[in-house]
mmCIF file of C-alpha atoms and ligand atoms in Angstrom:
data_model
loop_
_atom_site.group_PDB
_atom_site.id
_atom_site.type_symbol
_atom_site.label_atom_id
_atom_site.label_comp_id
_atom_site.label_asym_id
_atom_site.label_seq_id
_atom_site.Cartn_x
_atom_site.Cartn_y
_atom_site.Cartn_z
ATOM 1 C CA MET A 1 108.124 77.427 73.349
ATOM 2 C CA HIS A 2 107.435 80.804 72.204
ATOM 3 C CA VAL A 3 106.380 82.362 75.260
ATOM 4 C CA ILE A 4 105.425 86.750 75.936
ATOM 5 C CA ASP A 5 106.902 88.194 79.431
ATOM 6 C CA SER A 6 105.291 90.528 80.927
ATOM 7 C CA HIS A 7 105.104 92.104 84.778
ATOM 8 C CA THR A 8 101.681 93.155 85.940
ATOM 9 C CA GLU A 9 102.637 96.322 88.694
ATOM 10 C CA GLY A 10 106.021 94.264 89.586
ATOM 11 C CA GLU A 11 104.844 90.125 89.376
ATOM 12 C CA PRO A 12 105.794 88.940 86.568
ATOM 13 C CA THR A 13 103.836 86.402 84.480
ATOM 14 C CA ARG A 14 105.055 83.856 81.341
ATOM 15 C CA VAL A 15 102.797 83.477 78.959
ATOM 16 C CA ILE A 16 102.885 80.071 76.818
ATOM 17 C CA VAL A 17 101.849 81.176 73.211
ATOM 18 C CA ASP A 18 102.369 78.724 71.044
ATOM 19 C CA GLY A 19 104.684 75.357 71.548
ATOM 20 C CA GLY A 20 103.058 74.167 74.521
ATOM 21 C CA PRO A 21 101.233 70.560 75.470
ATOM 22 C CA ASP A 22 98.248 70.491 73.237
ATOM 23 C CA LEU A 23 95.339 69.156 76.355
ATOM 24 C CA GLY A 24 92.898 68.953 74.036
ATOM 25 C CA SER A 25 89.327 70.360 74.228
ATOM 26 C CA GLY A 26 86.271 70.412 77.183
ATOM 27 C CA PRO A 27 86.439 72.895 80.093
ATOM 28 C CA LEU A 28 89.807 74.170 81.620
ATOM 29 C CA ASP A 29 88.872 72.355 85.001
ATOM 30 C CA GLU A 30 89.490 68.940 82.579
ATOM 31 C CA ARG A 31 92.418 70.056 80.195
ATOM 32 C CA LEU A 32 94.558 71.356 83.809
ATOM 33 C CA GLU A 33 94.078 67.630 84.508
ATOM 34 C CA ARG A 34 95.284 66.534 81.732
ATOM 35 C CA PHE A 35 98.291 69.054 82.336
ATOM 36 C CA ARG A 36 99.158 68.409 85.685
ATOM 37 C CA ASN A 37 98.964 64.329 84.844
ATOM 38 C CA ALA A 38 101.042 64.265 81.321
ATOM 39 C CA PHE A 39 103.326 67.205 80.938
ATOM 40 C CA ASP A 40 103.454 68.423 84.143
ATOM 41 C CA PRO A 41 107.205 68.359 82.901
ATOM 42 C CA VAL A 42 106.302 71.785 80.492
ATOM 43 C CA ARG A 43 105.353 73.704 83.673
ATOM 44 C CA THR A 44 108.335 72.693 85.863
ATOM 45 C CA ALA A 45 110.949 73.504 82.451
ATOM 46 C CA THR A 46 109.348 77.348 82.229
ATOM 47 C CA ILE A 47 109.538 78.166 85.406
ATOM 48 C CA HIS A 48 112.087 76.664 87.384
ATOM 49 C CA GLU A 49 115.265 77.256 87.151
ATOM 50 C CA PRO A 50 117.754 78.454 84.619
ATOM 51 C CA ARG A 51 115.247 79.432 82.970
ATOM 52 C CA GLY A 52 112.337 81.200 84.868
ATOM 53 C CA SER A 53 112.647 81.669 88.885
ATOM 54 C CA ASP A 54 110.289 80.275 92.325
ATOM 55 C CA VAL A 55 108.137 83.797 91.753
ATOM 56 C CA LEU A 56 107.187 83.504 87.680
ATOM 57 C CA VAL A 57 103.551 82.556 87.031
ATOM 58 C CA GLY A 58 102.867 81.065 83.925
ATOM 59 C CA ALA A 59 99.738 80.876 81.629
ATOM 60 C CA LEU A 60 99.476 77.971 78.709
ATOM 61 C CA LEU A 61 96.879 79.671 76.123
ATOM 62 C CA CYS A 62 94.546 77.443 75.329
ATOM 63 C CA GLU A 63 91.709 77.459 72.436
ATOM 64 C CA PRO A 64 88.515 78.656 74.766
ATOM 65 C CA VAL A 65 85.292 76.669 74.559
ATOM 66 C CA ASP A 66 83.354 79.805 73.526
ATOM 67 C CA PRO A 67 84.713 80.429 70.513
ATOM 68 C CA ALA A 68 83.815 84.360 71.704
ATOM 69 C CA CYS A 69 86.140 84.840 74.092
ATOM 70 C CA ALA A 70 90.179 85.546 73.704
ATOM 71 C CA ALA A 71 90.970 83.354 75.128
ATOM 72 C CA GLY A 72 91.702 80.110 77.165
ATOM 73 C CA VAL A 73 93.848 80.219 80.019
ATOM 74 C CA ILE A 74 95.711 77.638 82.606
ATOM 75 C CA PHE A 75 97.942 79.442 85.045
ATOM 76 C CA PHE A 76 100.380 77.583 86.436
ATOM 77 C CA ASN A 77 103.532 78.220 89.164
ATOM 78 C CA ASN A 78 106.430 76.656 90.127
ATOM 79 C CA VAL A 79 104.230 74.394 92.331
ATOM 80 C CA GLY A 80 101.606 73.632 91.110
ATOM 81 C CA TYR A 81 98.257 75.055 88.797
ATOM 82 C CA LEU A 82 96.659 77.942 89.860
ATOM 83 C CA GLY A 83 92.090 78.590 89.479
ATOM 84 C CA MET A 84 92.873 82.248 88.902
ATOM 85 C CA CYS A 85 95.321 85.171 88.690
ATOM 86 C CA GLY A 86 94.420 88.155 88.496
ATOM 87 C CA HIS A 87 98.356 89.875 88.089
ATOM 88 C CA GLY A 88 98.056 87.229 85.327
ATOM 89 C CA SER A 89 94.818 87.672 83.880
ATOM 90 C CA MET A 90 96.408 91.030 82.910
ATOM 91 C CA GLY A 91 99.504 89.509 82.247
ATOM 92 C CA VAL A 92 97.888 88.136 79.548
ATOM 93 C CA GLY A 93 95.466 90.455 77.885
ATOM 94 C CA VAL A 94 98.608 93.378 77.478
ATOM 95 C CA SER A 95 99.996 90.196 76.241
ATOM 96 C CA LEU A 96 97.660 89.065 73.703
ATOM 97 C CA ALA A 97 97.649 93.242 72.773
ATOM 98 C CA HIS A 98 101.034 93.033 71.973
ATOM 99 C CA LEU A 99 100.722 89.926 69.614
ATOM 100 C CA GLY A 100 97.697 91.695 67.826
ATOM 101 C CA ARG A 101 94.486 89.276 69.078
ATOM 102 C CA ILE A 102 93.080 92.008 70.634
ATOM 103 C CA GLY A 103 92.631 95.537 70.717
ATOM 104 C CA PRO A 104 91.105 98.458 73.503
ATOM 105 C CA GLY A 105 87.455 97.266 75.209
ATOM 106 C CA ARG A 106 85.996 94.228 76.512
ATOM 107 C CA HIS A 107 86.964 90.390 75.857
ATOM 108 C CA ARG A 108 86.973 87.223 77.770
ATOM 109 C CA LEU A 109 89.272 84.281 79.928
ATOM 110 C CA GLU A 110 88.299 81.167 79.881
ATOM 111 C CA THR A 111 89.674 79.529 83.285
ATOM 112 C CA PRO A 112 89.592 76.716 85.109
ATOM 113 C CA VAL A 113 87.257 78.189 88.168
ATOM 114 C CA GLY A 114 85.327 80.486 85.208
ATOM 115 C CA GLU A 115 84.787 82.801 83.441
ATOM 116 C CA VAL A 116 86.780 86.217 83.591
ATOM 117 C CA ARG A 117 85.738 89.285 81.482
ATOM 118 C CA PHE A 118 88.013 92.163 80.700
ATOM 119 C CA GLU A 119 88.970 95.688 79.679
ATOM 120 C CA LEU A 120 92.152 96.835 78.237
ATOM 121 C CA ASN A 121 91.426 100.894 78.922
ATOM 122 C CA GLY A 122 94.589 100.748 76.678
ATOM 123 C CA PRO A 123 97.890 99.879 76.277
ATOM 124 C CA ASN A 124 99.290 98.842 79.721
ATOM 125 C CA GLU A 125 96.226 99.753 81.395
ATOM 126 C CA VAL A 126 94.057 96.013 81.997
ATOM 127 C CA THR A 127 91.015 95.435 83.938
ATOM 128 C CA ILE A 128 89.320 92.489 84.951
ATOM 129 C CA GLU A 129 86.324 91.250 86.110
ATOM 130 C CA ASN A 130 87.346 88.624 88.851
ATOM 131 C CA VAL A 131 85.168 85.373 89.495
ATOM 132 C CA PRO A 132 82.382 85.870 91.982
ATOM 133 C CA SER A 133 84.630 86.193 96.135
ATOM 134 C CA TYR A 134 83.278 85.798 98.961
ATOM 135 C CA ARG A 135 84.460 85.130 103.257
ATOM 136 C CA TYR A 136 83.210 81.842 103.503
ATOM 137 C CA ARG A 137 84.624 81.893 107.974
ATOM 138 C CA GLU A 138 85.047 85.064 109.792
ATOM 139 C CA ALA A 139 87.960 86.124 112.310
ATOM 140 C CA VAL A 140 89.360 82.003 112.366
ATOM 141 C CA SER A 141 91.781 82.509 115.124
ATOM 142 C CA VAL A 142 94.613 80.114 114.536
ATOM 143 C CA GLU A 143 97.780 78.918 117.312
ATOM 144 C CA VAL A 144 101.311 79.596 115.019
ATOM 145 C CA GLU A 145 104.418 78.806 116.527
ATOM 146 C CA GLY A 146 106.734 81.414 117.422
ATOM 147 C CA LEU A 147 103.960 84.076 116.775
ATOM 148 C CA GLY A 148 100.944 82.901 118.850
ATOM 149 C CA THR A 149 97.149 83.435 118.299
ATOM 150 C CA VAL A 150 96.894 84.655 114.530
ATOM 151 C CA THR A 151 93.568 85.630 113.598
ATOM 152 C CA GLY A 152 91.884 86.455 110.498
ATOM 153 C CA ASP A 153 89.191 85.981 107.515
ATOM 154 C CA ILE A 154 89.210 82.766 105.099
ATOM 155 C CA ALA A 155 87.954 84.142 102.174
ATOM 156 C CA TRP A 156 87.854 82.734 98.234
ATOM 157 C CA GLY A 157 88.804 85.150 95.485
ATOM 158 C CA GLY A 158 89.618 82.484 92.231
ATOM 159 C CA ASN A 159 91.833 81.216 94.869
ATOM 160 C CA TRP A 160 91.831 80.412 98.187
ATOM 161 C CA PHE A 161 93.120 82.780 101.434
ATOM 162 C CA PHE A 162 93.857 83.529 104.866
ATOM 163 C CA ILE A 163 93.353 87.584 105.957
ATOM 164 C CA ALA A 164 95.206 88.179 108.384
ATOM 165 C CA GLN A 165 94.083 91.042 110.838
ATOM 166 C CA ASP A 166 97.026 92.447 111.427
ATOM 167 C CA SER A 167 100.562 91.801 110.375
ATOM 168 C CA PRO A 168 102.966 90.761 112.120
ATOM 169 C CA PHE A 169 105.960 92.596 110.729
ATOM 170 C CA PRO A 170 106.905 96.424 108.691
ATOM 171 C CA LEU A 171 104.819 95.801 105.488
ATOM 172 C CA SER A 172 107.745 96.866 103.999
ATOM 173 C CA ARG A 173 110.514 95.147 101.217
ATOM 174 C CA GLU A 174 113.379 95.176 103.669
ATOM 175 C CA TYR A 175 111.028 92.775 106.016
ATOM 176 C CA THR A 176 109.981 89.914 103.513
ATOM 177 C CA PRO A 177 112.411 87.749 104.236
ATOM 178 C CA GLN A 178 110.495 87.826 107.502
ATOM 179 C CA LEU A 179 107.163 88.177 106.860
ATOM 180 C CA THR A 180 107.534 85.048 104.045
ATOM 181 C CA GLU A 181 108.295 83.332 107.078
ATOM 182 C CA ALA A 182 106.026 84.287 109.615
ATOM 183 C CA ALA A 183 103.347 83.541 106.567
ATOM 184 C CA GLU A 184 105.247 80.367 106.159
ATOM 185 C CA ARG A 185 103.683 79.405 109.608
ATOM 186 C CA VAL A 186 100.297 80.561 109.338
ATOM 187 C CA LYS A 187 100.167 78.296 106.043
ATOM 188 C CA SER A 188 101.739 75.065 107.599
ATOM 189 C CA ALA A 189 99.556 75.855 111.166
ATOM 190 C CA LEU A 190 96.631 76.015 108.976
ATOM 191 C CA LEU A 191 97.222 72.917 107.370
ATOM 192 C CA ALA A 192 98.279 71.040 110.702
ATOM 193 C CA GLN A 193 94.910 72.648 112.544
ATOM 194 C CA GLU A 194 92.758 71.036 109.681
ATOM 195 C CA ILE A 195 92.163 74.674 108.844
ATOM 196 C CA SER A 196 90.675 75.150 105.433
ATOM 197 C CA GLY A 197 88.365 76.137 102.868
ATOM 198 C CA ALA A 198 85.495 75.052 101.677
ATOM 199 C CA ASP A 199 84.849 71.445 100.119
ATOM 200 C CA GLY A 200 88.193 70.801 102.454
ATOM 201 C CA GLY A 201 89.998 73.631 99.788
ATOM 202 C CA THR A 202 93.303 73.681 100.564
ATOM 203 C CA ILE A 203 94.605 77.907 102.415
ATOM 204 C CA ASP A 204 97.402 78.323 99.660
ATOM 205 C CA HIS A 205 97.916 81.819 99.968
ATOM 206 C CA ILE A 206 98.142 83.829 102.831
ATOM 207 C CA ASP A 207 97.272 87.538 102.948
ATOM 208 C CA PHE A 208 98.864 90.319 105.890
ATOM 209 C CA PHE A 209 97.733 93.676 105.983
ATOM 210 C CA GLY A 210 98.273 96.985 107.096
ATOM 211 C CA PRO A 211 98.248 101.049 107.097
ATOM 212 C CA PRO A 212 98.640 101.645 103.661
ATOM 213 C CA GLU A 213 102.254 104.809 102.995
ATOM 214 C CA SER A 214 100.293 106.502 99.794
ATOM 215 C CA PRO A 215 97.982 108.725 101.368
ATOM 216 C CA ASP A 216 94.946 108.274 99.167
ATOM 217 C CA ALA A 217 95.708 104.648 99.067
ATOM 218 C CA HIS A 218 93.503 102.810 102.020
ATOM 219 C CA SER A 219 95.379 99.234 102.704
ATOM 220 C CA ARG A 220 99.085 98.073 102.158
ATOM 221 C CA ASN A 221 99.401 93.850 102.431
ATOM 222 C CA PHE A 222 102.144 90.877 101.731
ATOM 223 C CA VAL A 223 100.785 87.218 100.186
ATOM 224 C CA LEU A 224 102.534 84.514 99.972
ATOM 225 C CA CYS A 225 101.780 82.895 97.803
ATOM 226 C CA PRO A 226 101.613 78.925 97.839
ATOM 227 C CA GLY A 227 105.381 77.957 96.799
ATOM 228 C CA GLY A 228 107.002 80.740 99.323
ATOM 229 C CA ALA A 229 107.490 83.538 97.192
ATOM 230 C CA TYR A 230 105.919 86.550 97.874
ATOM 231 C CA ASP A 231 103.767 88.511 95.459
ATOM 232 C CA ARG A 232 105.324 91.776 94.119
ATOM 233 C CA SER A 233 101.690 92.817 93.488
ATOM 234 C CA PRO A 234 99.646 93.710 95.550
ATOM 235 C CA CYS A 235 97.039 90.318 94.077
ATOM 236 C CA GLY A 236 94.438 90.086 92.079
ATOM 237 C CA THR A 237 92.480 86.964 93.543
ATOM 238 C CA GLY A 238 94.023 88.678 97.484
ATOM 239 C CA THR A 239 92.610 91.487 96.482
ATOM 240 C CA SER A 240 89.291 90.559 95.255
ATOM 241 C CA ALA A 241 89.115 88.046 98.669
ATOM 242 C CA LYS A 242 90.653 91.250 101.075
ATOM 243 C CA LEU A 243 86.919 93.216 99.537
ATOM 244 C CA ALA A 244 84.218 90.132 100.086
ATOM 245 C CA CYS A 245 85.551 90.574 103.795
ATOM 246 C CA LEU A 246 85.135 94.087 103.260
ATOM 247 C CA ALA A 247 81.666 93.727 102.350
ATOM 248 C CA ALA A 248 80.728 90.992 104.144
ATOM 249 C CA ALA A 249 81.390 93.314 107.591
ATOM 250 C CA GLY A 250 80.100 95.978 105.868
ATOM 251 C CA LYS A 251 82.907 98.132 105.967
ATOM 252 C CA TRP A 252 82.862 99.208 101.888
ATOM 253 C CA ALA A 253 80.336 99.995 99.438
ATOM 254 C CA PRO A 254 79.545 98.593 96.526
ATOM 255 C CA GLY A 255 81.334 100.983 93.838
ATOM 256 C CA GLU A 256 83.765 102.898 95.773
ATOM 257 C CA THR A 257 87.298 102.237 94.867
ATOM 258 C CA TRP A 258 89.675 100.490 96.683
ATOM 259 C CA ILE A 259 92.999 101.451 96.386
ATOM 260 C CA GLN A 260 95.151 97.925 97.894
ATOM 261 C CA GLU A 261 98.991 99.159 97.889
ATOM 262 C CA SER A 262 101.526 95.829 97.727
ATOM 263 C CA VAL A 263 104.552 95.008 99.486
ATOM 264 C CA ILE A 264 106.834 97.037 97.038
ATOM 265 C CA GLY A 265 104.111 99.976 96.290
ATOM 266 C CA SER A 266 102.966 99.204 94.158
ATOM 267 C CA ARG A 267 98.837 99.518 93.676
ATOM 268 C CA PHE A 268 95.621 98.174 92.203
ATOM 269 C CA GLU A 269 92.526 100.040 92.228
ATOM 270 C CA ALA A 270 89.442 97.783 92.872
ATOM 271 C CA GLU A 271 85.649 97.977 93.977
ATOM 272 C CA TYR A 272 83.008 95.510 93.938
ATOM 273 C CA ARG A 273 78.672 94.578 93.595
ATOM 274 C CA LEU A 274 76.790 92.283 94.629
ATOM 275 C CA ASP A 275 75.445 89.099 92.694
ATOM 276 C CA ASP A 276 71.710 87.808 92.963
ATOM 277 C CA ALA A 277 73.902 85.035 95.239
ATOM 278 C CA GLY A 278 75.222 87.729 97.348
ATOM 279 C CA GLN A 279 78.574 87.400 96.689
ATOM 280 C CA ALA A 280 81.194 90.182 95.492
ATOM 281 C CA ILE A 281 81.430 90.110 91.701
ATOM 282 C CA VAL A 282 85.152 93.141 91.965
ATOM 283 C CA ARG A 283 87.132 94.826 89.503
ATOM 284 C CA VAL A 284 90.787 94.590 89.542
ATOM 285 C CA THR A 285 92.943 97.553 87.269
ATOM 286 C CA GLY A 286 96.535 97.492 87.156
ATOM 287 C CA ARG A 287 99.159 98.107 85.138
ATOM 288 C CA ALA A 288 101.139 95.232 82.560
ATOM 289 C CA TYR A 289 104.729 95.692 80.708
ATOM 290 C CA ILE A 290 105.898 93.242 78.329
ATOM 291 C CA THR A 291 109.016 92.175 78.914
ATOM 292 C CA GLY A 292 110.471 89.800 76.667
ATOM 293 C CA GLU A 293 109.029 87.758 73.983
ATOM 294 C CA THR A 294 111.582 85.130 74.044
ATOM 295 C CA MET A 295 111.917 80.978 72.367
ATOM 296 C CA LEU A 296 112.578 78.729 74.940
ATOM 297 C CA VAL A 297 114.715 75.674 73.607
ATOM 298 C CA GLN A 298 115.437 72.342 75.482
ATOM 299 C CA GLN A 299 118.334 70.874 74.119
ATOM 300 C CA GLU A 300 118.929 67.425 73.946
ATOM 301 C CA GLY A 301 121.564 66.229 76.612
ATOM 302 C CA ASP A 302 120.933 68.946 79.319
ATOM 303 C CA PRO A 303 120.433 67.909 82.620
ATOM 304 C CA PHE A 304 118.142 70.644 83.874
ATOM 305 C CA ALA A 305 116.279 70.491 80.032
ATOM 306 C CA ASN A 306 112.906 70.130 82.656
ATOM 307 C CA GLY A 307 114.202 72.450 85.248
ATOM 308 C CA ILE A 308 115.812 72.339 88.775
ATOM 309 C CA GLY A 309 114.107 70.532 91.225
HETATM 310 O O1 LIG B 1 97.549 88.442 90.741
HETATM 311 O O2 LIG B 1 96.079 86.480 92.047
HETATM 312 C C1 LIG B 1 97.048 86.707 91.414
HETATM 313 C C2 LIG B 1 97.787 86.455 92.173
HETATM 314 C C3 LIG B 1 98.096 84.589 92.984
HETATM 315 C C4 LIG B 1 99.484 84.999 93.068
HETATM 316 C C5 LIG B 1 100.237 85.520 92.300
HETATM 317 N N1 LIG B 1 99.075 86.254 92.064
#
């Protein structure tokens, strides 16, 4: 498979350009199910060691239903599939530009959870306009072993998030093992206490927030991804969910720029407007860089051809 690797604010994306599974045509959510049911070893071969790592997010480029879109894309990770991925969409934008398929300006991507508009502002800067984001439940308290009562909002930003009000540990790199453990406990407690997103959607991203380090930023975060790795970027879908919560609480005005720092100090700039249904249409800007272009090979007889684990 021909793949292009990039990172967006530190978080890696691997785009399958050629040689991936043929998922046929039709809506992207149906093609995602075909990927899951018939071609899951392609996901594990791409993401798992020895070709990848737990932190990597994969993106399979597909023929879009609407030919005016730049591409269709299905995101996946070490444990399964993602509805949307903000940093990954920026990685896809920069990868499509690297391939010469798009130039600066406005474009659209089809994803399993809806259409995402994006703007390539230059070779490495992308602004995405995410699917509508909203706060589903406010100030939900959950009892967490070792942490006590943890309170947060449940919000949709293309994935389901628990947006915790406070972080149990300092939001810095040396605390990522403790933050990861704490977020895993919150995730397990939500599951055990049957607290979910709308229609029973699993809350598989846990977001801790705290004050920023840079004087011009508004907040710093730590985001636990579904497969146990933490997001090195401030998380595009998480930043969208956060802005939807701030909007619902009347704490941030439409059109104002929110600067979100990640736990490693990289940043996204975001702003929102409300649509007719009162949901937040969040635009998130970040920077992505190509890190490699390669052919992934599976040799006959390789016991780890589909990855380890
Ligand atoms: O940027 O939306 C995001 C994201 C989700 C998981 C990892 N990054």
